[in-house]
Coordinates of C-alpha atoms in Angstrom, one line a residue:
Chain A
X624 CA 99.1 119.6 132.3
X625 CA 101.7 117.6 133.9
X626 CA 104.5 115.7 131.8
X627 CA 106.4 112.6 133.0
X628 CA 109.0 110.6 131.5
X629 CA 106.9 107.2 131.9
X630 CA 104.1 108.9 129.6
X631 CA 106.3 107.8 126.9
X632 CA 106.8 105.0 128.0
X633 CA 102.9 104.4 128.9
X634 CA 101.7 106.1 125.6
X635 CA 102.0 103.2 123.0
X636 CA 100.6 99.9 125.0
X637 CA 97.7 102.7 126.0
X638 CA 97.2 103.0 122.5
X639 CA 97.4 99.5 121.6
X640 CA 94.7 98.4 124.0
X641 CA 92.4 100.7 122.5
X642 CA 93.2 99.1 119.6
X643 CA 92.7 96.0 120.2
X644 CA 89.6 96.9 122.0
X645 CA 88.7 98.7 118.6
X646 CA 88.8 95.9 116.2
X647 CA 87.7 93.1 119.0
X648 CA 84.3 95.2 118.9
X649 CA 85.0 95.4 115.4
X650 CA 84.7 91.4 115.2
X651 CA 82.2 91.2 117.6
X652 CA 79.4 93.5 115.1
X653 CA 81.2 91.5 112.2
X654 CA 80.4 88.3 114.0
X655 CA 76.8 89.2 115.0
X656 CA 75.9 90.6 111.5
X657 CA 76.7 87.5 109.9
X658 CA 74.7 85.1 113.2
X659 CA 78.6 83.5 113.8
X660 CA 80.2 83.2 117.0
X661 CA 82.1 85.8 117.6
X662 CA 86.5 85.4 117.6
X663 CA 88.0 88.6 117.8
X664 CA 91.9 88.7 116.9
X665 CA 92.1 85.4 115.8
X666 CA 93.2 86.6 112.4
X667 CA 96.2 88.0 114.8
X668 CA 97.8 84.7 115.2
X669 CA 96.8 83.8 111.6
X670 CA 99.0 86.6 110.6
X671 CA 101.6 86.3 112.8
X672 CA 102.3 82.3 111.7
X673 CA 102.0 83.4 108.2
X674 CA 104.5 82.8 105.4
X675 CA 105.5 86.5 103.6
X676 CA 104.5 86.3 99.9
X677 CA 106.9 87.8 97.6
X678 CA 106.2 90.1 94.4
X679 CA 108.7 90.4 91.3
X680 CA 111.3 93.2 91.7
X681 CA 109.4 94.5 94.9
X682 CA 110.8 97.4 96.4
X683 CA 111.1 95.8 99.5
X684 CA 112.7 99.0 101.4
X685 CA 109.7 101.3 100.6
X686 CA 107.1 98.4 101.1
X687 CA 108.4 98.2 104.9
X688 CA 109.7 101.2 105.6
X689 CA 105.6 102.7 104.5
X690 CA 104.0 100.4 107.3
X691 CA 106.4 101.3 110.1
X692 CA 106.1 104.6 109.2
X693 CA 102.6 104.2 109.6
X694 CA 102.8 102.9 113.1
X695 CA 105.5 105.4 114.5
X696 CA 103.3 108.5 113.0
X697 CA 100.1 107.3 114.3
X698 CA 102.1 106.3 117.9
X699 CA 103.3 110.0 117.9
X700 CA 100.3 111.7 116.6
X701 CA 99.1 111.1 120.6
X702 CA 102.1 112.8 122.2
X703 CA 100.5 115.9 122.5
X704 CA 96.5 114.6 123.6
X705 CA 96.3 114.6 127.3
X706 CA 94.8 111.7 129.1
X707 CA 93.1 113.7 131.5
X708 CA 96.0 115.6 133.4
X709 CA 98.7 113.8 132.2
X710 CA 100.7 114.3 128.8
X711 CA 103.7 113.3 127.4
X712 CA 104.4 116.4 126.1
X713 CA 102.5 119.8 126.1
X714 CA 103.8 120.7 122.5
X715 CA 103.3 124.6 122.2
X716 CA 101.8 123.7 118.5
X717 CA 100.4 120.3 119.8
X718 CA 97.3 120.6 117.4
X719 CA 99.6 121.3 114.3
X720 CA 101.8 118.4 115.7
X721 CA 98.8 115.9 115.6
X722 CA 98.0 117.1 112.1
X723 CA 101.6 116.8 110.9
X724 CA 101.8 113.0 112.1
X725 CA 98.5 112.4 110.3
X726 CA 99.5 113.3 106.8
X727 CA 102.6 111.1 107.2
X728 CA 99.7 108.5 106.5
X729 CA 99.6 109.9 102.7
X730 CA 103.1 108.7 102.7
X731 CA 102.7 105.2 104.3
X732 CA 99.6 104.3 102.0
X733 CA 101.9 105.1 98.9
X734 CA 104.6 104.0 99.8
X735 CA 102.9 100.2 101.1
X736 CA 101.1 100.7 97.1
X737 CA 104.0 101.5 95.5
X738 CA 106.8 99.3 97.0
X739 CA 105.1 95.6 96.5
X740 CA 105.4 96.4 92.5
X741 CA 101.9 95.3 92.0
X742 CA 99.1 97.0 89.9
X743 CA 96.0 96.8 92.3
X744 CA 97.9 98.6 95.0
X745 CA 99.5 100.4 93.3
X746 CA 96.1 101.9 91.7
X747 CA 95.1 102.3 95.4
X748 CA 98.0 104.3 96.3
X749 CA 97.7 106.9 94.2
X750 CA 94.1 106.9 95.2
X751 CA 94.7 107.7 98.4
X752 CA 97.0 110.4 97.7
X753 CA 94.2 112.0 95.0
X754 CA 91.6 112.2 98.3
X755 CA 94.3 113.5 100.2
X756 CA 93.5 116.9 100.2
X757 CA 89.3 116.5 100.3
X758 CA 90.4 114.8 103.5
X759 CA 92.9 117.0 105.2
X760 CA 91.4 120.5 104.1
X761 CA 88.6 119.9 106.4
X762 CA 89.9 118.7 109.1
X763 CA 92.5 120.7 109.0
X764 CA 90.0 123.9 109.6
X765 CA 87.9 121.4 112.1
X766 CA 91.4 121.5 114.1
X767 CA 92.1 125.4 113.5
X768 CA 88.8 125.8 115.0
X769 CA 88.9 124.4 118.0
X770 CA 92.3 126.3 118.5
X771 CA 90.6 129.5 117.0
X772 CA 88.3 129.0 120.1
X773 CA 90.8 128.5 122.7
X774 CA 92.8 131.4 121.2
X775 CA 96.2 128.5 121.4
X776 CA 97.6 125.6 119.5
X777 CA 98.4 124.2 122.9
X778 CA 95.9 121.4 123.9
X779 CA 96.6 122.2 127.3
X780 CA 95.0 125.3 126.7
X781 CA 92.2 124.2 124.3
X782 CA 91.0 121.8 127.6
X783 CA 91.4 124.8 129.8
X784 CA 89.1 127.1 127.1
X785 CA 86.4 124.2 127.7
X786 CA 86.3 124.4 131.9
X787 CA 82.9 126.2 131.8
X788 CA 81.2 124.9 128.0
X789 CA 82.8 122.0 125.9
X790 CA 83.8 123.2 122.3
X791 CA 80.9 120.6 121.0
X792 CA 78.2 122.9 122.1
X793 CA 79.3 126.0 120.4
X794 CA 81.4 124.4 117.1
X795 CA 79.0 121.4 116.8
X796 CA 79.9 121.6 112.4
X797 CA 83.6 121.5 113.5
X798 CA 83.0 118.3 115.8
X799 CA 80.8 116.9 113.4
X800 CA 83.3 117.1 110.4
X801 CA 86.4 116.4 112.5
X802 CA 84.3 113.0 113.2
X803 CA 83.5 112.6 109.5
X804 CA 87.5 113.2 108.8
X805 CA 89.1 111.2 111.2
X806 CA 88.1 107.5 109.4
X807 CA 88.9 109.2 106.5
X808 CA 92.3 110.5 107.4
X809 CA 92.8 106.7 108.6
X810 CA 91.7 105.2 105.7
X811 CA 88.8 103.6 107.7
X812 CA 85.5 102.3 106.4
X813 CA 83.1 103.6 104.9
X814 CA 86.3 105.5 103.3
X815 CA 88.9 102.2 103.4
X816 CA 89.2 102.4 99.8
X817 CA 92.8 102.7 99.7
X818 CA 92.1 99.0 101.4
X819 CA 89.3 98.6 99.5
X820 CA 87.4 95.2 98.3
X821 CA 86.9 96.7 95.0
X822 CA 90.2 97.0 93.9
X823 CA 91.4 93.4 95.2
X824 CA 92.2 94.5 98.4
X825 CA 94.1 98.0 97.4
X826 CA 97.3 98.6 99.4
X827 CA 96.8 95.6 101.4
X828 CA 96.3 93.3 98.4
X829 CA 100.2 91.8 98.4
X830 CA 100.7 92.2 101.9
X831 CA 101.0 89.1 104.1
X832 CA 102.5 87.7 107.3
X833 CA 104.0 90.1 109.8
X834 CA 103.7 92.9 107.2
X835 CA 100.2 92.9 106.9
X836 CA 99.5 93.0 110.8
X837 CA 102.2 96.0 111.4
X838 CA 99.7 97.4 108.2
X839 CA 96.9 96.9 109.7
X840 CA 97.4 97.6 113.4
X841 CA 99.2 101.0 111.9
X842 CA 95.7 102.2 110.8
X843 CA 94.1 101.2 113.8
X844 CA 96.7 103.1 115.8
X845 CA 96.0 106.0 113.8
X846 CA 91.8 105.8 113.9
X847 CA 93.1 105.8 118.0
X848 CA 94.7 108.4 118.0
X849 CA 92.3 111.0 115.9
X850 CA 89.0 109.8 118.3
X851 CA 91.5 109.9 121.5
X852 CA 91.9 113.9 119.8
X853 CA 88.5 114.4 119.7
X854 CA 88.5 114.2 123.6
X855 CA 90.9 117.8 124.1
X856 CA 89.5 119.4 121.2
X857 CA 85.8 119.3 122.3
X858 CA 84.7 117.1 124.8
X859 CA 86.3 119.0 127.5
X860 CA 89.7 116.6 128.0
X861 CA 88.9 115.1 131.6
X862 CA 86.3 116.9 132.8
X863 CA 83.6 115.1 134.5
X864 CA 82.3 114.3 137.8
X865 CA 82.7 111.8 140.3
X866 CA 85.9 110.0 138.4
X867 CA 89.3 111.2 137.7
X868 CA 90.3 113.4 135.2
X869 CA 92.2 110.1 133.0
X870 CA 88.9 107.6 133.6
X871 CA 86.6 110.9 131.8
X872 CA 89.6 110.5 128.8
X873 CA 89.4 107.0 128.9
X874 CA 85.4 107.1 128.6
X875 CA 85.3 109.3 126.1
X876 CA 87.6 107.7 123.5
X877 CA 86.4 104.8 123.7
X878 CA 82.9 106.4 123.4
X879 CA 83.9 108.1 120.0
X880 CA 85.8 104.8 119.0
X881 CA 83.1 103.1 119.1
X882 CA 81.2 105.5 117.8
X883 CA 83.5 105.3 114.6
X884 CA 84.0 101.2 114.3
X885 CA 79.8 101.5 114.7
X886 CA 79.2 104.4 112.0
X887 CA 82.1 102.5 110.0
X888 CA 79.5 99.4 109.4
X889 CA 76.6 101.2 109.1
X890 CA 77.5 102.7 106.0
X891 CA 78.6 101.2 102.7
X892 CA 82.4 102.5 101.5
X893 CA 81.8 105.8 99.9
X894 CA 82.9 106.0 96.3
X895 CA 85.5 108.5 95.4
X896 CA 84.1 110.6 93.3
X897 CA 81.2 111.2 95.5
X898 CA 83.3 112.2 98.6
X899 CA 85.5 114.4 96.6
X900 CA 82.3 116.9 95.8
X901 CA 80.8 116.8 99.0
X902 CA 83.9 117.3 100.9
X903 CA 85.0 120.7 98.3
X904 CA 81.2 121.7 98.2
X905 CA 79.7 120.8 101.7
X906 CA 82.2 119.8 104.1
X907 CA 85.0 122.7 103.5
X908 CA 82.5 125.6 103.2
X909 CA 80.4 124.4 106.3
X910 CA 83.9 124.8 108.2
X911 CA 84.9 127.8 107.1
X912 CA 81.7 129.4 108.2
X913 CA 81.8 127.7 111.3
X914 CA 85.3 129.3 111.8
X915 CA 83.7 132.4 111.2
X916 CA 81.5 132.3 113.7
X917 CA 83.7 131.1 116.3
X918 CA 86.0 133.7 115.3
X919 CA 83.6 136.6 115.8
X920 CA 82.0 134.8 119.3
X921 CA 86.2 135.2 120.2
X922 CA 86.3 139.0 119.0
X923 CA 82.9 139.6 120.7
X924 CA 84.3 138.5 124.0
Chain B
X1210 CA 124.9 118.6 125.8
X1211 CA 122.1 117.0 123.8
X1212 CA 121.2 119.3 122.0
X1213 CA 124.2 119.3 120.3
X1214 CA 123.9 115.1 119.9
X1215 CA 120.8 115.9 118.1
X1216 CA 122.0 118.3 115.9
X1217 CA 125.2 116.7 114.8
X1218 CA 122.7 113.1 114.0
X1219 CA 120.0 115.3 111.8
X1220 CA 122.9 117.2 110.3
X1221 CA 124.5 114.0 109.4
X1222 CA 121.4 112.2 108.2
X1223 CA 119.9 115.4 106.0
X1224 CA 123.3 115.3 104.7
X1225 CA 123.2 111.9 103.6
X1226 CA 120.3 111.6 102.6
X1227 CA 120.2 114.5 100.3
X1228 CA 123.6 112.5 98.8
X1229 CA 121.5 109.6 98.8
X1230 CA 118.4 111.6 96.2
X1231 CA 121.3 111.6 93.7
X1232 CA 122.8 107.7 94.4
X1233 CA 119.2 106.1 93.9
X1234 CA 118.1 104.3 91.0
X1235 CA 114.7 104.9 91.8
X1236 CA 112.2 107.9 91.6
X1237 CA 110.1 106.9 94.6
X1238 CA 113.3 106.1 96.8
X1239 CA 114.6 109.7 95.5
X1240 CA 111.9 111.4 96.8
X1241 CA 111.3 109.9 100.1
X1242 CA 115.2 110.1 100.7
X1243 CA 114.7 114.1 100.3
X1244 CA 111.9 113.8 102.6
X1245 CA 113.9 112.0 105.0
X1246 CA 116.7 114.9 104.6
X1247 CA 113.7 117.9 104.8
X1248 CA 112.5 115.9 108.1
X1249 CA 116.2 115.6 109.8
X1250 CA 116.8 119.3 108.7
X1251 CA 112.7 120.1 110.9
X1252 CA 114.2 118.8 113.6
X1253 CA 117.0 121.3 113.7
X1254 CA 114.7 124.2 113.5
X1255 CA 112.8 122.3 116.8
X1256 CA 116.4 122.4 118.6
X1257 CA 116.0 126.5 117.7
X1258 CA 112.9 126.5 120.2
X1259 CA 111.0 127.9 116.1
X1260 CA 108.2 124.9 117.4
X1261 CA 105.8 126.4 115.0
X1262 CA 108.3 126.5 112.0
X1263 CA 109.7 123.1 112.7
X1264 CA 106.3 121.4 113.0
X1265 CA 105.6 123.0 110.1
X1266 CA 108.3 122.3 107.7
X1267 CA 107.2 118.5 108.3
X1268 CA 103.9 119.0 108.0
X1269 CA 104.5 120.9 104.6
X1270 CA 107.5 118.5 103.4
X1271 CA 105.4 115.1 103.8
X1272 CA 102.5 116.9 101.9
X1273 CA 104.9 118.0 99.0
X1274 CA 106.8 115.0 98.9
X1275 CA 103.8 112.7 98.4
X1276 CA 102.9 114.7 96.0
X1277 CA 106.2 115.5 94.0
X1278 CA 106.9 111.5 93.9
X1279 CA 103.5 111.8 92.0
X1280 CA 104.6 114.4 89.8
X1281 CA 108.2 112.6 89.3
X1282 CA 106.9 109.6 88.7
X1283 CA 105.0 111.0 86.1
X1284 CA 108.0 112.9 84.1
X1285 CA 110.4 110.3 84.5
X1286 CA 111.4 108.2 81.9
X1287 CA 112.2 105.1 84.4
X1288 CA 110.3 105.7 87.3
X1289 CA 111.1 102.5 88.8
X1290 CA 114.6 101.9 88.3
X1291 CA 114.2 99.0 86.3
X1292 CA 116.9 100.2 84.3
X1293 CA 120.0 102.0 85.3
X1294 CA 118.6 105.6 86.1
X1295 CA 120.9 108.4 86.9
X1296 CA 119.8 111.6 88.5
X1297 CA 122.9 113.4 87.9
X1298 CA 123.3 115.7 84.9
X1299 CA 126.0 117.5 83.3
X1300 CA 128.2 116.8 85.7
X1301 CA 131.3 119.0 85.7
X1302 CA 129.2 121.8 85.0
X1303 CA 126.7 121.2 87.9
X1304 CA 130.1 120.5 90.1
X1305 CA 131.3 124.1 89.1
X1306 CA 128.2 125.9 90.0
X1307 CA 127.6 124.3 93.2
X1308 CA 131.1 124.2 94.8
X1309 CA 131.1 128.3 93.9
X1310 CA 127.9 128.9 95.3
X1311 CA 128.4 127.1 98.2
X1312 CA 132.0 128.6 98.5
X1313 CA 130.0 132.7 98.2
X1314 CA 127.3 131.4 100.7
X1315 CA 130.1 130.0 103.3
X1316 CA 132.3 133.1 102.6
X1317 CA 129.3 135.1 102.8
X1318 CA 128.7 133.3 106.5
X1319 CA 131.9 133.7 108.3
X1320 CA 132.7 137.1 106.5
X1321 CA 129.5 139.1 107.7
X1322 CA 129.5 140.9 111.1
X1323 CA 126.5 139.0 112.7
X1324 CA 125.1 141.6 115.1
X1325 CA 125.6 140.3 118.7
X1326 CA 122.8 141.3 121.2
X1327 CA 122.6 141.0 125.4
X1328 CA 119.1 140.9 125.1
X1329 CA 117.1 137.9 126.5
X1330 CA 115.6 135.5 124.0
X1331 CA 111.9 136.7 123.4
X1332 CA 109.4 133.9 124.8
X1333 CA 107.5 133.4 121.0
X1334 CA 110.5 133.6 118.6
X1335 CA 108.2 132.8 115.9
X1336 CA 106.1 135.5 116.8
X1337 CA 109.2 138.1 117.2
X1338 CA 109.9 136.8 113.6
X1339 CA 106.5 137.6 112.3
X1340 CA 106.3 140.8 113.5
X1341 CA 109.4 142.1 112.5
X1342 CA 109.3 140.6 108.8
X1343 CA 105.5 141.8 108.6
X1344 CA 104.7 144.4 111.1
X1345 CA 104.8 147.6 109.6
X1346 CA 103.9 145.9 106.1
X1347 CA 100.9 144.1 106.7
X1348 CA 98.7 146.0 104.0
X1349 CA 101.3 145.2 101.8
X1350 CA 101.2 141.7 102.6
X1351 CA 97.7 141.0 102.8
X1352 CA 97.3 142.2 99.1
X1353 CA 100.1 140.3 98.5
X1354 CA 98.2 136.8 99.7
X1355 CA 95.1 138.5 97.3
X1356 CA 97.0 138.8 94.9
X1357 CA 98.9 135.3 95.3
X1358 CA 95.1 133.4 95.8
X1359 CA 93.2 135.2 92.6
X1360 CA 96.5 134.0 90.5
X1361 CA 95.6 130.5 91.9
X1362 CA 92.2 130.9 91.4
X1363 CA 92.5 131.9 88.0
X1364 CA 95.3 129.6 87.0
X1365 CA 93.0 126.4 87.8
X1366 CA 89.7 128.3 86.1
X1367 CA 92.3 128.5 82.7
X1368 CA 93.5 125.2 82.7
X1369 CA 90.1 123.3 83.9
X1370 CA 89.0 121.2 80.8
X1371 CA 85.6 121.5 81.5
X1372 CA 83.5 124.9 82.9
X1373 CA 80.4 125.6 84.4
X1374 CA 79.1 126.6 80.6
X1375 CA 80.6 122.7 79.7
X1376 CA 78.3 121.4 82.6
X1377 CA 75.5 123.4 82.9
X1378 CA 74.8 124.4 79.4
X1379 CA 75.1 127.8 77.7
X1380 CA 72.4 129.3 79.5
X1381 CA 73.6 127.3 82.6
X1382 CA 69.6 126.5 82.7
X1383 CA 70.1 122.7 83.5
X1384 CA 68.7 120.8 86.4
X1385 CA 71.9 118.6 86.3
X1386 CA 75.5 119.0 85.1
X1387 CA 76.7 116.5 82.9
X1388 CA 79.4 115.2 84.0
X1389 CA 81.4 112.6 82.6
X1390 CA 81.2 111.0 85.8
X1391 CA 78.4 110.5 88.1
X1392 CA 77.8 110.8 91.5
X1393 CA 78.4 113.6 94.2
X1394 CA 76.0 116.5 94.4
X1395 CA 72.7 116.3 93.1
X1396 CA 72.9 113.5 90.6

């Protein structure tokens, strides 16, 4: 792996293209679905010419602070992830790193609820926080097993584990739930109920103007960096043939990006209750056996 | 040279913010101020080189906080700071006990002979750490985390409202819990 100073500098409008590649397919399905011509990002410049709404005794130093947090957590969650050689830093605990930028999510969803002193977001707030752990306990041992294979929390060295077999072959449950838990960590459909419809829009349902966008473009970030994670942890990083090792990253994020903003449509949100069980029941015991086995395929070695 | 830029910025903001969890009016700005504190005092275990510790205490600390402003929230009896809250308690008592703990602790500090060593720094401090606190003690601590988890374990099974006897019947012999709500498994 090979770390410049520029990669900082290159890291967030790399991010933000996927992004706005993200939700411009996004617009595009949403377009299609409903037979109208399709105008992605137009509700950018909506946003951006928007008037802020103000709420009663709104905590207006929370209410801010939780969206930018959201932005420079999900911005930082990708120091560690490689794009193909190139990283702007090779943490030595780059997989812990990633998670630990994640959760700051939990904070930035109840933080955007609590601050605009209003009951529906409020409501979704602490939502959020009450699937917290039915999100993170699984993908937290989806993460620990793709390290548990590579014997390191470096991501350097969980690519370098995958030079003969990607991790997807042999931990295909651990890819599978990391996919399931990376919308869900990001508060993405089918689990955007924190941003839900039902509850009047949840967090998002006093935010307006430039708030909303930093909001909104936070959790897109975020969605970026867990599918741009996915590459390292178990589609081999860059490997490929013909390109370079950055156009194989490049190709594969957006392949599981759009994999996500596809899946995302296809299904209808996912009601709380119902996740919570499957998650405890299904999700976190599939992983731990999964873990098992990697962990005996490493002893065995 | 910057590493001691860094240290002297977190030590100033986990200073003032922690002053700043007792200045608040407001139980959510409380929290998140100690967070902000926990998070500058991380990144003063990163300038260590303790990169597993540091992440860690982050990772942890964001987790606990979210939670705890739940919990606080909860207990308080202005959790908004509508009104004039104050956070401080028994004050000249509180005073007394801290300045004379933190008087033994700083006495404690510069009075000890801290052992010096020409060694090299190991490569995995963390792992050095480890092994020292838990090498020749790992049955000890493995039944300790047994221990620790069956506590948990039973802690939740006592204080659930509702058991499998509740859900299943009292010869668990139904097809289908009832549940108060629906949804989930098999339902």
């Amino acid at each position: 792996m090979v770390e410049t100073w520029w990669g900082g500098l290159l890291l967030p409008p790399v991010l933000v293209a996927f992004a706005v590649a993200g939700a411009a397919f996004d617009s595009v399905l949403t377009a299609r679905a409903a037979g109208a011509p399709a105008r992605p990002l137009r509700s950018v410049v909506g946003l951006l010419a928007q008037r802020r709404r103000r709420t009663a005794a709104a905590d207006a130093l929370l209410w801010r602070g939780g969206a930018i947090a959201l932005v420079v957590a999900a911005v930082l969650a990708s120091a560690a992830t490689p794009l193909g050689h190139h990283v702007v830093g090779d943490l030595s605990v780059g997989v812990v790193w990633f998670n630990a930028m994640e959760v700051v999510a939990w904070a930035a969803v109840w933080l955007v609820g609590w601050g605009s002193n209003s009951a529906f977001p409020l409501v979704s707030g602490y939502r959020f926080v009450a699937q917290g752990l039915a999100y993170e306990l699984p993908h937290m041992f989806a993460l620990i097993t793709a390290a548990l294979g590579a014997g390191s929390l470096r991501v350097g060295d969980v690519v370098a584990a995958q030079r003969d077999v990607w991790f997807v072959v042999w931990m295909p449950v651990a890819f599978l739930v990391y996919l399931v838990s990376v919308p869900a960590m990001a508060f993405f459909r089918p689990f955007d109920q924190a941003a839900g419809a039902d509850a009047g829009g949840g967090v998002l349902a006093e935010l307006s103007g430039v708030d909303r966008l930093v909001f909104i473009a936070g959790r897109w970030l975020l969605l970026v960096s867990g599918a741009a994670m996915a590459v390292p942890l178990f589609l081999g990083g860059g490997s490929g043939p013909l390109l370079p090792g950055w156009a194989w990253s490049v190709v594969k994020t957006a392949a599981v990006l759009a994999l996500l903003v596809w899946a995302g449509r296809r299904f209808p949100t996912i009601r709380v209750d119902r996740f919570q069980e499957v998650a405890w029941l299904v999700l976190l015991p599939a992983t731990l056996v999964q873990a098992l086995f990697v962990s005996l395929v490493v002893v065995a070695r | 040279m910057w590493r001691d830029v860094v240290f002297w910025a977190c030590a100033v903001l986990a200073v003032g913010a922690a002053v700043a969890v007792f200045r608040v009016d407001s139980m959510a700005r409380a929290t998140f101020a100690l967070l902000a504190s926990f998070i500058a005092t991380a990144v003063t275990v990163l300038l260590l080189d303790l990169a597993y510790l540091g992440v860690l205490v982050v990772l942890m600390m964001v987790m606990e906080m979210v939670v705890m402003a739940v919990f606080m929230v909860m207990y308080m009896m202005n959790p908004a700071g509508l009104m004039p809250m104050t956070m401080v308690h028994n004050q000249r008592g509180a005073l007394a006990i801290a300045t004379g703990v933190f008087l033994l602790l700083a006495t404690g500090v510069l009075v000890t002979p801290w052992p010096e060593s020409a060694a090299p720094r190991p490569a995995d401090p963390a792992r050095q750490l480890g092994e020292a606190l838990m090498g020749d003690r790992m049955p000890t601590m493995i039944v300790l985390g047994l221990a620790l988890f069956a506590t948990m374990v039973s802690t939740v099974v006592l204080a659930t409202d509702r058991g499998r006897y509740d859900r299943f019947g009292d010869r668990l012999d139904r097809d289908h819990p009832h549940d108060p709500t629906s949804g989930g498994l098999g339902r």
